[in-house]
XYZ file of C-alpha atoms in Angstrom:
388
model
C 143.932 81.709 185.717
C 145.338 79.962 182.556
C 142.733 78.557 180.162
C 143.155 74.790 179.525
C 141.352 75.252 175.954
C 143.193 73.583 172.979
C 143.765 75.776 170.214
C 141.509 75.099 167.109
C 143.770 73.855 164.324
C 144.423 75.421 160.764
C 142.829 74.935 157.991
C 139.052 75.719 156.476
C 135.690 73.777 157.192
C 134.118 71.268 154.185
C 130.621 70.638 155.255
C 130.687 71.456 159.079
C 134.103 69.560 159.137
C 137.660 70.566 160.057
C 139.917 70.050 156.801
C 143.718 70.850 157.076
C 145.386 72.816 154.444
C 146.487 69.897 152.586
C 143.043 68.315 152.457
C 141.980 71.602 150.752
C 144.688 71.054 148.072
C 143.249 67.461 147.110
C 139.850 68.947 146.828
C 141.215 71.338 144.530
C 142.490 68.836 142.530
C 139.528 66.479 142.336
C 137.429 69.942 141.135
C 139.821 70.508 138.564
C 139.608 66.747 137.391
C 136.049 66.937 137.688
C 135.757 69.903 135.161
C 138.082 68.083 132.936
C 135.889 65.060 132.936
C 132.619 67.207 132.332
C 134.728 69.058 129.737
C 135.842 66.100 127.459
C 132.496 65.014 125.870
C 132.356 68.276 124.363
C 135.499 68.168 122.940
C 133.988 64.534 121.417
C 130.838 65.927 119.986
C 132.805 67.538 117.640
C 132.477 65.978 114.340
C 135.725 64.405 112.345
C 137.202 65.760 109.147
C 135.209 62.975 107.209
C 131.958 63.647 108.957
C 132.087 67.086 108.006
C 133.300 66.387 104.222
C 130.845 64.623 104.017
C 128.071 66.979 105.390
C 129.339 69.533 103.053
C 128.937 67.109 100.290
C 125.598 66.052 101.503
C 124.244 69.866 101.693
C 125.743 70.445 98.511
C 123.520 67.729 96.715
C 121.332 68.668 98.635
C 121.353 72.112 96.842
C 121.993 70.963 93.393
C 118.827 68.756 93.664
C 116.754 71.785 94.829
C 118.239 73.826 92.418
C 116.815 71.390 90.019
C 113.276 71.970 91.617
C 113.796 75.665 91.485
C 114.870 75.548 88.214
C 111.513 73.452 87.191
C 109.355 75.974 89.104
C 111.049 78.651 87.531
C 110.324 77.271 83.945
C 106.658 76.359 84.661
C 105.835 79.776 86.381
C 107.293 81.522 83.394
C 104.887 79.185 80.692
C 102.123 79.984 83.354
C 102.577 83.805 83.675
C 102.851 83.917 79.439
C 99.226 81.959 79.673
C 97.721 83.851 82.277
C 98.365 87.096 80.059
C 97.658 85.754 77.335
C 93.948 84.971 78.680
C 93.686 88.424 80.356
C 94.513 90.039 76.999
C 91.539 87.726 75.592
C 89.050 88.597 78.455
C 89.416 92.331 77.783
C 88.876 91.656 74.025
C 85.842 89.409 74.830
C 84.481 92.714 77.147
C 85.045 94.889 74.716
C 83.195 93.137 72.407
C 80.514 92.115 74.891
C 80.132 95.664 75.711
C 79.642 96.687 72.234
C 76.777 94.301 71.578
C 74.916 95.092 75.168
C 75.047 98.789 73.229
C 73.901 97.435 70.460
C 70.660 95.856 72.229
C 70.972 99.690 73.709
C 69.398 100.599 70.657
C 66.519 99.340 70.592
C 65.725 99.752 73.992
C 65.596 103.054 72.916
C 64.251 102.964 69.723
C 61.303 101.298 71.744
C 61.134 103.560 74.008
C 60.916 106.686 71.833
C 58.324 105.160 69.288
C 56.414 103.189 72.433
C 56.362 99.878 69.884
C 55.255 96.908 71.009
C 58.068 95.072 70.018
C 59.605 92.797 72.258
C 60.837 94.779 75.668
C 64.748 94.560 75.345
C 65.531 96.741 78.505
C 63.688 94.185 80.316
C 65.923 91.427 78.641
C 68.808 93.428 79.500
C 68.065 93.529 82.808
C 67.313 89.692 83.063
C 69.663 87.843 85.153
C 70.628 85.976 82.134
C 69.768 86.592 78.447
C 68.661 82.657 78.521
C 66.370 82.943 81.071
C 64.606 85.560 80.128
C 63.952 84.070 76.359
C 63.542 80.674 78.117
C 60.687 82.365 80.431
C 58.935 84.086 76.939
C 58.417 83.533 73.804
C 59.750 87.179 72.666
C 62.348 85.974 70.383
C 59.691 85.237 67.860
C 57.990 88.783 67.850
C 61.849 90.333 67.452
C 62.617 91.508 64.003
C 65.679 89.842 62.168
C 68.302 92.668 63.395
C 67.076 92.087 67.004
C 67.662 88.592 66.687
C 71.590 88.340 65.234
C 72.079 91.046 68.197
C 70.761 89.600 70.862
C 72.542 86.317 69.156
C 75.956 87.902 69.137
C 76.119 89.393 72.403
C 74.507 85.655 74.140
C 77.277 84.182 72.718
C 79.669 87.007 73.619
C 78.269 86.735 77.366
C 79.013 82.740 77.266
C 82.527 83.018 75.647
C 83.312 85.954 78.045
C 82.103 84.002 81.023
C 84.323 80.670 80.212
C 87.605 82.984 79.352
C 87.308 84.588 82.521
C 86.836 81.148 84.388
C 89.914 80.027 82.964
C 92.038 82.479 83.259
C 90.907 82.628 87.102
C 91.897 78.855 87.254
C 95.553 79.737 85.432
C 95.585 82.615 87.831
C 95.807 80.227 90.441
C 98.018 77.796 88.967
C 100.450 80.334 88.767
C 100.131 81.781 92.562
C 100.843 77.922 93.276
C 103.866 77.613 90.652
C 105.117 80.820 92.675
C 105.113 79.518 95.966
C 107.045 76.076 94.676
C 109.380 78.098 93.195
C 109.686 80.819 96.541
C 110.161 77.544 98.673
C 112.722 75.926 96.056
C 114.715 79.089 96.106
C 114.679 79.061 99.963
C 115.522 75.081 100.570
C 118.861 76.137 98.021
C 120.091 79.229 99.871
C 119.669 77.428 103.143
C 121.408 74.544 101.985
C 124.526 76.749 100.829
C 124.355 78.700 103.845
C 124.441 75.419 106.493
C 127.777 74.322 103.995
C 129.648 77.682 104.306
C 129.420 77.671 108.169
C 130.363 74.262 108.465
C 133.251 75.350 106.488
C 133.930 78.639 108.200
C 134.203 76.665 111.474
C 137.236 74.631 110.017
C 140.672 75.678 110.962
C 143.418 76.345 108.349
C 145.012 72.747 108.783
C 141.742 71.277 108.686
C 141.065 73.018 105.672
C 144.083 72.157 103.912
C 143.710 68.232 105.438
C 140.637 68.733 103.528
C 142.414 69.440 100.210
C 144.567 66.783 100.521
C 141.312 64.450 100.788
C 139.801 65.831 97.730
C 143.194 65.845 95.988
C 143.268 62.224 96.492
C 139.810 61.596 95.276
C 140.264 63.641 91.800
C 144.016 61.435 91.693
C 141.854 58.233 91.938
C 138.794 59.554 89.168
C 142.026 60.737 86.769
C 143.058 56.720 87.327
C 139.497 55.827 86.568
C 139.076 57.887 83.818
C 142.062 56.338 82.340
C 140.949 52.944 82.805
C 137.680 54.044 80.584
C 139.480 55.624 78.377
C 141.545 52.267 77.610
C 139.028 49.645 77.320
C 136.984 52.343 75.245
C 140.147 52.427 72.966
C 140.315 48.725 72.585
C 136.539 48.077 72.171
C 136.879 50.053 69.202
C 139.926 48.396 68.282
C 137.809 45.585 68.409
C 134.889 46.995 66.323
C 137.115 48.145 63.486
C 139.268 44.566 63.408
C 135.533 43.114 62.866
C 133.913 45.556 60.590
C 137.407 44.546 58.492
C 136.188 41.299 58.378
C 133.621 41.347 57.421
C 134.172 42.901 54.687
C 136.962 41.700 53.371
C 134.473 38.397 53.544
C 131.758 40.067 51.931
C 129.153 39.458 55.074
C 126.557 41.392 55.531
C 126.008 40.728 58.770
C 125.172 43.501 61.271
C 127.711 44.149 64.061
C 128.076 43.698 67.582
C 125.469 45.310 70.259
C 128.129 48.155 70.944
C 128.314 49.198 67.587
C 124.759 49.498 67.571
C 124.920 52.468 70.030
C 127.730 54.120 67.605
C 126.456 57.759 66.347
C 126.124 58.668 63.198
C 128.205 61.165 61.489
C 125.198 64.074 61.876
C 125.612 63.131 65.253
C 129.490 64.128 65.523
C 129.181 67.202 63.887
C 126.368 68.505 66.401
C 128.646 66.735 69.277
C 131.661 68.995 67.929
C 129.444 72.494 67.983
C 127.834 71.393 71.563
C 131.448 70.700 72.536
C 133.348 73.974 71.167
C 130.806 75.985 73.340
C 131.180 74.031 76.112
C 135.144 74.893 76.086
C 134.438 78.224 75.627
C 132.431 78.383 79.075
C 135.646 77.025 81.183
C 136.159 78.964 83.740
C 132.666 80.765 83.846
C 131.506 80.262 87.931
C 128.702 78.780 88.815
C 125.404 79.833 90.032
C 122.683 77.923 90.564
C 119.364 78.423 88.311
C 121.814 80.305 85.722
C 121.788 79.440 81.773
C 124.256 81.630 80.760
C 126.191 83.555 79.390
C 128.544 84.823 82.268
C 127.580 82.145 84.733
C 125.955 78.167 84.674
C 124.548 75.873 86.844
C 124.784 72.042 85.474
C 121.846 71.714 83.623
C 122.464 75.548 82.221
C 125.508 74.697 80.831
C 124.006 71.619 78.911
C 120.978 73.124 77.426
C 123.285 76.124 76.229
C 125.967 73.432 74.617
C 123.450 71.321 72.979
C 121.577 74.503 72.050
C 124.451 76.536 69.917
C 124.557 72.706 68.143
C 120.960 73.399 67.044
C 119.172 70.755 69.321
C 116.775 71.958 72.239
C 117.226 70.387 75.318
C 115.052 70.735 78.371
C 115.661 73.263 81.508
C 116.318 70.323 84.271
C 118.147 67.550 84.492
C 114.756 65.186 85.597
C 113.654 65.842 81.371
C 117.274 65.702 80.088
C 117.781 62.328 80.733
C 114.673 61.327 79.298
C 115.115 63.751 75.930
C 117.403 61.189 73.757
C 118.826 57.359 73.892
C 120.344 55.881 76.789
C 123.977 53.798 75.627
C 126.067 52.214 78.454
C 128.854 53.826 80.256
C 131.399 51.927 77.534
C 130.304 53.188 74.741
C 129.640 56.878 75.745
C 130.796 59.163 73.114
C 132.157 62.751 72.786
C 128.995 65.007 73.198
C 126.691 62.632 75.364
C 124.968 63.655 79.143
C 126.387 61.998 81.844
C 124.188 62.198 84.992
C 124.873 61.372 88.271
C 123.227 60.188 91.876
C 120.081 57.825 91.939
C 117.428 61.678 92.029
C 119.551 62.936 88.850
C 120.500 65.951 89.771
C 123.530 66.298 88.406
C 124.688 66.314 84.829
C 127.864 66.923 82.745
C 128.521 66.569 78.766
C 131.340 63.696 78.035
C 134.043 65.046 76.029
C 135.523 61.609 76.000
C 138.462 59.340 77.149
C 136.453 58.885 80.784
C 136.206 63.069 80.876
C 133.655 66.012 80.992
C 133.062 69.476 81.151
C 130.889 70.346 83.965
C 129.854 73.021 86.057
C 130.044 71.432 89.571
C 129.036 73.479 92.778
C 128.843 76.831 94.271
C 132.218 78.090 94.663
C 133.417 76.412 91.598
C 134.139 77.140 87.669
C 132.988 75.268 84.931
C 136.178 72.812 84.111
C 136.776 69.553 82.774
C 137.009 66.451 85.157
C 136.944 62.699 85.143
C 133.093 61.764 85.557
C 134.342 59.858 88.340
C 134.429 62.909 90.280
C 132.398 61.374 93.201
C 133.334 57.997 92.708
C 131.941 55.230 90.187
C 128.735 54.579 92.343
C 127.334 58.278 91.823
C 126.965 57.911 87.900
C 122.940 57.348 87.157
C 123.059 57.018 83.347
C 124.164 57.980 79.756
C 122.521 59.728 76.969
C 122.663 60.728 73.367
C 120.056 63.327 72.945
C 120.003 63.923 69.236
Protein backbone atom coordinates (compact mmCIF):
# COMPACT_ATOMS: atom_id res chain seq x y z
CA UNK A 1 0.00 0.00 0.00
CA UNK A 2 1.52 3.43 -0.99
CA UNK A 3 2.30 5.78 1.90
CA UNK A 4 0.51 9.16 1.60
CA UNK A 5 3.43 10.83 3.82
CA UNK A 6 4.89 14.12 2.37
CA UNK A 7 8.46 14.13 2.11
CA UNK A 8 10.27 16.37 4.73
CA UNK A 9 11.88 19.24 2.83
CA UNK A 10 15.69 20.24 2.60
CA UNK A 11 17.42 22.18 4.52
CA UNK A 12 18.76 22.17 8.44
CA UNK A 13 16.71 22.98 11.71
CA UNK A 14 17.38 26.66 13.67
CA UNK A 15 15.85 26.21 17.02
CA UNK A 16 13.36 23.23 16.48
CA UNK A 17 12.45 24.98 13.11
CA UNK A 18 12.66 23.92 9.45
CA UNK A 19 15.08 26.51 7.61
CA UNK A 20 15.69 26.03 3.80
CA UNK A 21 19.11 26.23 2.43
CA UNK A 22 18.86 29.76 1.60
CA UNK A 23 17.69 30.79 5.05
CA UNK A 24 20.95 29.16 6.27
CA UNK A 25 22.95 31.45 3.92
CA UNK A 26 21.36 34.75 5.50
CA UNK A 27 22.20 33.46 8.89
CA UNK A 28 25.59 33.10 7.79
CA UNK A 29 25.73 36.40 6.79
CA UNK A 30 24.17 38.12 9.78
CA UNK A 31 27.06 35.96 11.97
CA UNK A 32 29.63 37.28 9.90
CA UNK A 33 28.21 40.94 10.30
CA UNK A 34 27.78 40.31 13.79
CA UNK A 35 31.56 39.50 14.35
CA UNK A 36 32.38 42.48 12.33
CA UNK A 37 30.33 44.68 14.55
CA UNK A 38 31.84 43.08 17.84
CA UNK A 39 35.20 43.39 16.03
CA UNK A 40 35.25 47.20 15.24
CA UNK A 41 35.53 48.75 18.77
CA UNK A 42 38.71 47.09 19.05
CA UNK A 43 40.03 48.31 16.10
CA UNK A 44 38.85 51.97 17.83
CA UNK A 45 40.56 51.49 21.11
CA UNK A 46 43.56 51.82 19.42
CA UNK A 47 45.15 55.03 20.16
CA UNK A 48 46.02 57.76 17.20
CA UNK A 49 49.49 58.77 16.10
CA UNK A 50 49.11 61.98 18.35
CA UNK A 51 47.88 60.11 21.35
CA UNK A 52 50.75 58.00 21.30
CA UNK A 53 53.39 60.96 20.56
CA UNK A 54 52.25 62.27 23.04
CA UNK A 55 52.38 59.34 25.60
CA UNK A 56 55.90 58.87 24.59
CA UNK A 57 56.53 62.43 25.35
CA UNK A 58 54.64 62.24 28.54
CA UNK A 59 56.72 59.01 29.81
CA UNK A 60 59.70 60.62 28.70
CA UNK A 61 59.24 63.67 31.15
CA UNK A 62 58.12 61.57 33.08
CA UNK A 63 61.65 59.96 33.23
CA UNK A 64 63.70 63.03 33.03
CA UNK A 65 61.85 64.33 36.17
CA UNK A 66 62.62 61.06 38.05
CA UNK A 67 65.90 61.05 36.84
CA UNK A 68 66.15 64.32 38.57
CA UNK A 69 64.95 62.59 41.88
CA UNK A 70 67.37 59.80 41.34
CA UNK A 71 69.95 61.98 40.67
CA UNK A 72 69.17 63.98 44.15
CA UNK A 73 69.04 60.64 46.03
CA UNK A 74 72.07 59.64 44.50
CA UNK A 75 73.96 62.85 45.67
CA UNK A 76 72.52 62.83 49.24
CA UNK A 77 73.21 59.02 49.80
CA UNK A 78 76.75 59.59 48.69
CA UNK A 79 77.21 62.88 51.44
CA UNK A 80 75.38 60.39 53.85
CA UNK A 81 77.52 57.23 53.31
CA UNK A 82 80.93 59.75 53.55
CA UNK A 83 79.22 60.84 57.15
CA UNK A 84 78.22 57.64 58.30
CA UNK A 85 82.01 56.49 57.89
CA UNK A 86 83.26 59.15 58.94
CA UNK A 87 81.40 58.64 62.47
CA UNK A 88 82.19 54.87 62.48
CA UNK A 89 85.89 55.72 62.05
CA UNK A 90 85.30 58.15 65.19
CA UNK A 91 83.38 55.51 67.31
CA UNK A 92 86.24 53.01 66.98
CA UNK A 93 88.72 55.79 67.98
CA UNK A 94 86.44 56.81 70.92
CA UNK A 95 86.55 52.68 71.95
CA UNK A 96 89.84 52.50 71.66
CA UNK A 97 90.40 55.14 73.79
CA UNK A 98 87.60 54.20 76.17
CA UNK A 99 89.11 50.87 76.41
CA UNK A 100 92.42 52.15 77.30
CA UNK A 101 91.21 54.19 80.25
CA UNK A 102 88.73 51.22 81.66
CA UNK A 103 92.54 49.50 81.71
CA UNK A 104 93.77 52.16 83.20
CA UNK A 105 91.13 52.05 86.22
CA UNK A 106 92.36 48.16 85.69
CA UNK A 107 95.17 49.17 87.61
CA UNK A 108 94.19 49.96 90.49
CA UNK A 109 91.72 47.50 90.86
CA UNK A 110 94.59 45.54 91.08
CA UNK A 111 96.91 47.45 92.80
CA UNK A 112 94.05 47.28 95.50
CA UNK A 113 93.65 44.10 95.37
CA UNK A 114 97.26 42.95 95.81
CA UNK A 115 98.09 45.49 98.71
CA UNK A 116 94.25 44.96 100.25
CA UNK A 117 94.19 49.12 100.65
CA UNK A 118 91.39 50.68 101.65
CA UNK A 119 91.27 52.96 99.00
CA UNK A 120 88.25 53.52 97.23
CA UNK A 121 86.91 49.98 95.58
CA UNK A 122 87.37 50.67 91.73
CA UNK A 123 86.31 47.09 90.55
CA UNK A 124 83.16 47.84 92.19
CA UNK A 125 82.97 51.22 90.21
CA UNK A 126 83.78 49.37 87.22
CA UNK A 127 81.19 47.20 87.56
CA UNK A 128 78.56 50.01 88.32
CA UNK A 129 75.99 50.38 85.76
CA UNK A 130 77.28 53.78 85.19
CA UNK A 131 80.47 55.47 86.48
CA UNK A 132 77.89 58.43 87.61
CA UNK A 133 75.87 56.46 89.58
CA UNK A 134 78.07 54.82 91.41
CA UNK A 135 80.04 58.24 92.53
CA UNK A 136 76.54 59.81 92.77
CA UNK A 137 75.52 56.82 95.30
CA UNK A 138 79.16 57.46 97.44
CA UNK A 139 81.23 59.76 98.34
CA UNK A 140 84.48 57.70 97.11
CA UNK A 141 85.75 60.26 94.82
CA UNK A 142 87.04 62.16 97.77
CA UNK A 143 89.09 59.23 99.42
CA UNK A 144 90.69 58.58 95.61
CA UNK A 145 94.18 59.83 95.25
CA UNK A 146 94.86 62.52 92.46
CA UNK A 147 95.87 59.76 89.67
CA UNK A 148 92.58 57.91 90.46
CA UNK A 149 90.72 60.91 89.96
CA UNK A 150 92.05 62.32 86.24
CA UNK A 151 91.44 58.42 85.36
CA UNK A 152 88.35 57.82 86.37
CA UNK A 153 87.81 61.60 84.84
CA UNK A 154 89.10 60.65 81.44
CA UNK A 155 87.48 57.49 80.87
CA UNK A 156 83.68 59.24 82.30
CA UNK A 157 84.12 61.50 79.74
CA UNK A 158 85.37 58.93 77.22
CA UNK A 159 82.15 56.73 78.17
CA UNK A 160 79.83 60.00 77.49
CA UNK A 161 81.57 61.07 74.19
CA UNK A 162 81.57 57.36 73.09
CA UNK A 163 77.93 56.97 73.95
CA UNK A 164 76.71 60.28 71.89
CA UNK A 165 79.09 59.26 68.71
CA UNK A 166 77.58 56.03 68.60
CA UNK A 167 73.96 57.56 68.89
CA UNK A 168 74.65 59.57 66.02
CA UNK A 169 76.11 57.64 63.84
CA UNK A 170 73.10 55.08 64.50
CA UNK A 171 70.74 58.04 63.55
CA UNK A 172 73.03 58.76 60.12
CA UNK A 173 72.93 55.04 59.77
CA UNK A 174 69.43 55.34 59.26
CA UNK A 175 69.28 58.34 57.28
CA UNK A 176 71.21 56.67 54.85
CA UNK A 177 69.11 53.18 54.70
CA UNK A 178 66.23 55.85 53.95
CA UNK A 179 68.36 57.95 51.27
CA UNK A 180 68.86 54.29 49.75
CA UNK A 181 65.49 53.30 49.37
CA UNK A 182 64.54 56.96 47.65
CA UNK A 183 67.15 56.47 45.48
CA UNK A 184 66.24 52.31 44.75
CA UNK A 185 62.59 53.63 44.06
CA UNK A 186 63.86 56.71 41.85
CA UNK A 187 65.95 54.36 39.83
CA UNK A 188 62.91 52.02 39.40
CA UNK A 189 60.06 54.86 38.54
CA UNK A 190 62.99 55.86 35.52
CA UNK A 191 63.56 52.40 34.04
CA UNK A 192 59.85 51.79 34.08
CA UNK A 193 59.13 54.91 32.53
CA UNK A 194 61.67 54.14 29.55
CA UNK A 195 60.50 50.75 29.33
CA UNK A 196 56.41 51.72 28.97
CA UNK A 197 57.98 54.39 25.97
CA UNK A 198 59.97 51.71 24.03
CA UNK A 199 56.92 49.34 23.79
CA UNK A 200 54.67 51.92 22.86
CA UNK A 201 57.14 52.52 20.22
CA UNK A 202 57.88 48.94 19.30
CA UNK A 203 54.13 48.52 18.66
CA UNK A 204 54.28 51.26 15.85
CA UNK A 205 54.49 50.15 12.31
CA UNK A 206 57.18 51.45 9.89
CA UNK A 207 54.76 54.15 8.30
CA UNK A 208 53.65 55.09 11.58
CA UNK A 209 57.02 55.51 12.59
CA UNK A 210 58.13 57.51 9.82
CA UNK A 211 54.48 59.64 10.05
CA UNK A 212 56.02 60.15 13.33
CA UNK A 213 59.20 61.77 11.96
CA UNK A 214 57.51 63.86 9.81
CA UNK A 215 55.58 65.26 13.04
CA UNK A 216 58.69 65.91 14.89
CA UNK A 217 60.36 67.25 11.73
CA UNK A 218 57.74 69.80 11.65
CA UNK A 219 58.00 70.75 15.23
CA UNK A 220 62.02 71.30 15.18
CA UNK A 221 61.07 73.41 11.49
CA UNK A 222 58.72 75.60 13.65
CA UNK A 223 61.43 76.00 17.00
CA UNK A 224 64.32 76.81 14.07
CA UNK A 225 61.50 79.71 13.03
CA UNK A 226 61.23 80.58 16.66
CA UNK A 227 64.61 80.60 17.39
CA UNK A 228 65.08 82.98 14.62
CA UNK A 229 62.52 85.27 15.71
CA UNK A 230 64.65 85.49 19.21
CA UNK A 231 67.51 85.74 17.67
CA UNK A 232 66.22 89.03 15.75
CA UNK A 233 64.61 91.06 18.32
CA UNK A 234 67.72 90.03 20.56
CA UNK A 235 69.83 91.62 17.70
CA UNK A 236 67.86 94.78 17.62
CA UNK A 237 67.46 95.23 21.43
CA UNK A 238 71.03 95.52 21.42
CA UNK A 239 70.99 97.64 18.53
CA UNK A 240 68.98 99.60 20.65
CA UNK A 241 71.22 99.52 23.78
CA UNK A 242 74.35 100.53 21.90
CA UNK A 243 72.39 103.58 19.82
CA UNK A 244 71.59 104.74 23.61
CA UNK A 245 74.73 104.07 25.46
CA UNK A 246 76.06 106.44 22.26
CA UNK A 247 74.04 108.96 23.52
CA UNK A 248 74.59 109.29 26.19
CA UNK A 249 77.74 109.79 25.95
CA UNK A 250 78.27 111.77 23.35
CA UNK A 251 75.88 114.06 25.84
CA UNK A 252 77.94 113.50 28.71
CA UNK A 253 74.88 111.84 30.93
CA UNK A 254 75.48 109.82 33.42
CA UNK A 255 72.49 108.32 33.59
CA UNK A 256 72.17 104.54 34.08
CA UNK A 257 70.61 102.54 31.22
CA UNK A 258 67.61 100.77 30.44
CA UNK A 259 66.28 97.65 32.68
CA UNK A 260 67.73 95.21 29.92
CA UNK A 261 71.02 96.46 30.13
CA UNK A 262 70.90 95.93 33.66
CA UNK A 263 70.83 92.11 33.17
CA UNK A 264 73.99 92.52 30.65
CA UNK A 265 77.11 90.32 32.02
CA UNK A 266 80.10 91.50 32.72
CA UNK A 267 83.16 90.75 30.83
CA UNK A 268 84.39 87.97 33.73
CA UNK A 269 81.20 86.69 32.92
CA UNK A 270 81.94 86.06 29.03
CA UNK A 271 85.09 84.62 29.49
CA UNK A 272 83.68 81.82 31.97
CA UNK A 273 80.54 81.65 29.38
CA UNK A 274 83.25 80.95 26.52
CA UNK A 275 85.17 77.97 28.67
CA UNK A 276 81.55 76.52 29.85
CA UNK A 277 80.68 76.77 26.16
CA UNK A 278 83.93 75.19 24.40
CA UNK A 279 83.25 72.07 26.63
CA UNK A 280 79.91 71.94 25.95
CA UNK A 281 80.81 71.61 22.01
CA UNK A 282 83.16 69.21 22.73
CA UNK A 283 80.38 66.81 24.30
CA UNK A 284 78.18 66.86 20.87
CA UNK A 285 77.42 63.82 20.03
CA UNK A 286 78.14 62.04 23.46
CA UNK A 287 74.53 59.84 24.13
CA UNK A 288 72.68 60.23 26.82
CA UNK A 289 72.09 58.38 29.94
CA UNK A 290 70.26 59.33 32.60
CA UNK A 291 72.04 60.04 36.16
CA UNK A 292 75.44 60.34 34.02
CA UNK A 293 78.00 63.44 34.53
CA UNK A 294 80.35 62.54 32.17
CA UNK A 295 82.78 62.02 30.39
CA UNK A 296 81.52 59.46 27.69
CA UNK A 297 77.85 59.99 28.39
CA UNK A 298 75.30 63.02 30.06
CA UNK A 299 72.07 63.38 31.22
CA UNK A 300 70.80 67.25 31.20
CA UNK A 301 71.79 68.39 34.34
CA UNK A 302 75.31 66.28 33.85
CA UNK A 303 76.13 68.06 31.01
CA UNK A 304 75.61 71.53 32.77
CA UNK A 305 77.43 71.00 35.93
CA UNK A 306 80.42 69.56 33.75
CA UNK A 307 80.26 72.89 31.32
CA UNK A 308 80.02 75.34 34.04
CA UNK A 309 82.54 73.25 35.97
CA UNK A 310 85.72 73.19 33.35
CA UNK A 311 84.75 77.30 33.50
CA UNK A 312 85.72 77.12 37.20
CA UNK A 313 82.16 77.66 38.73
CA UNK A 314 80.41 74.73 40.74
CA UNK A 315 77.07 74.12 39.95
CA UNK A 316 74.70 71.80 41.73
CA UNK A 317 73.86 67.95 40.72
CA UNK A 318 69.94 68.63 39.77
CA UNK A 319 68.22 70.83 37.96
CA UNK A 320 65.60 71.73 41.22
CA UNK A 321 69.22 73.70 42.82
CA UNK A 322 70.45 74.90 39.38
CA UNK A 323 67.91 77.21 38.84
CA UNK A 324 68.14 78.61 42.11
CA UNK A 325 72.31 78.80 42.05
CA UNK A 326 72.63 82.33 40.07
CA UNK A 327 70.29 85.38 38.69
CA UNK A 328 67.24 84.91 36.85
CA UNK A 329 67.19 87.56 33.41
CA UNK A 330 64.18 87.25 31.02
CA UNK A 331 64.01 85.12 28.01
CA UNK A 332 65.19 88.49 25.84
CA UNK A 333 68.05 89.11 27.25
CA UNK A 334 69.49 85.54 27.74
CA UNK A 335 73.06 85.44 26.88
CA UNK A 336 75.64 82.93 25.52
CA UNK A 337 76.44 80.64 28.58
CA UNK A 338 73.08 80.99 30.64
CA UNK A 339 70.60 77.74 31.88
CA UNK A 340 67.59 77.51 30.17
CA UNK A 341 65.06 75.24 31.97
CA UNK A 342 62.04 73.95 30.91
CA UNK A 343 58.35 72.54 32.12
CA UNK A 344 56.57 74.10 35.27
CA UNK A 345 58.64 70.79 37.84
CA UNK A 346 62.09 71.92 36.10
CA UNK A 347 63.31 69.06 35.01
CA UNK A 348 64.86 69.87 32.16
CA UNK A 349 67.77 72.15 31.44
CA UNK A 350 70.05 73.21 28.53
CA UNK A 351 73.00 75.97 28.37
CA UNK A 352 72.05 78.92 25.69
CA UNK A 353 74.69 79.31 23.23
CA UNK A 354 72.72 82.15 21.81
CA UNK A 355 70.68 83.48 18.78
CA UNK A 356 67.38 81.45 20.34
CA UNK A 357 69.86 78.08 20.53
CA UNK A 358 71.36 75.48 23.01
CA UNK A 359 73.32 72.61 23.53
CA UNK A 360 71.47 70.02 25.34
CA UNK A 361 71.39 66.55 26.08
CA UNK A 362 67.68 65.67 25.49
CA UNK A 363 66.34 62.01 26.08
CA UNK A 364 67.22 58.45 26.05
CA UNK A 365 67.99 57.50 22.64
CA UNK A 366 69.46 60.79 21.84
CA UNK A 367 73.04 62.68 21.59
CA UNK A 368 73.93 65.73 23.08
CA UNK A 369 73.34 68.43 20.04
CA UNK A 370 72.42 71.87 19.65
CA UNK A 371 68.67 72.87 19.17
CA UNK A 372 66.36 75.83 19.28
CA UNK A 373 65.12 75.99 23.07
CA UNK A 374 61.88 75.89 21.52
CA UNK A 375 62.25 72.31 21.16
CA UNK A 376 58.84 71.57 22.84
CA UNK A 377 57.23 74.60 22.01
CA UNK A 378 57.37 78.20 23.74
CA UNK A 379 55.00 77.13 26.67
CA UNK A 380 57.57 74.42 28.07
CA UNK A 381 60.38 77.07 28.92
CA UNK A 382 60.26 77.63 33.01
CA UNK A 383 63.05 80.23 33.35
CA UNK A 384 66.55 81.76 32.68
CA UNK A 385 69.67 81.95 34.62
CA UNK A 386 73.11 83.38 34.90
CA UNK A 387 74.82 81.37 37.51
CA UNK A 388 78.08 83.16 38.00
Amino acid sequence: MASHRKSRPTGSRVAGIRTPAFATAALTSVALLSQSANAAPEADDKPSLEEVEKKVDDLYRQAGSATEKYNGAKEKTAKQRKRVDTLLDDVAQRTEKLNEAREELGTFAAAQYRTGASAPDTATFLLADTPQDYFDQTQLMDRMTGRQKVAVDDYITQQSETMEKRQEAAESLETLTESQGDLKTAKATVQRKLADARELLSKLTAEEKARLAAIEKEKQQEAARKAAELARQQAEQQKEQEQEAAQQQGSGSSSAGSSSSSTAPDSSYATKADKALAFARAQIGKPYVWGATGPGSYDCSGITQAAWKAAGVTLPRTTYDQVNAGTTVPLADAQPGDLVFFYDDVTHVGIYIGNGMMIHAPKPGTYVREESIYYDGESSIHSVVRPA
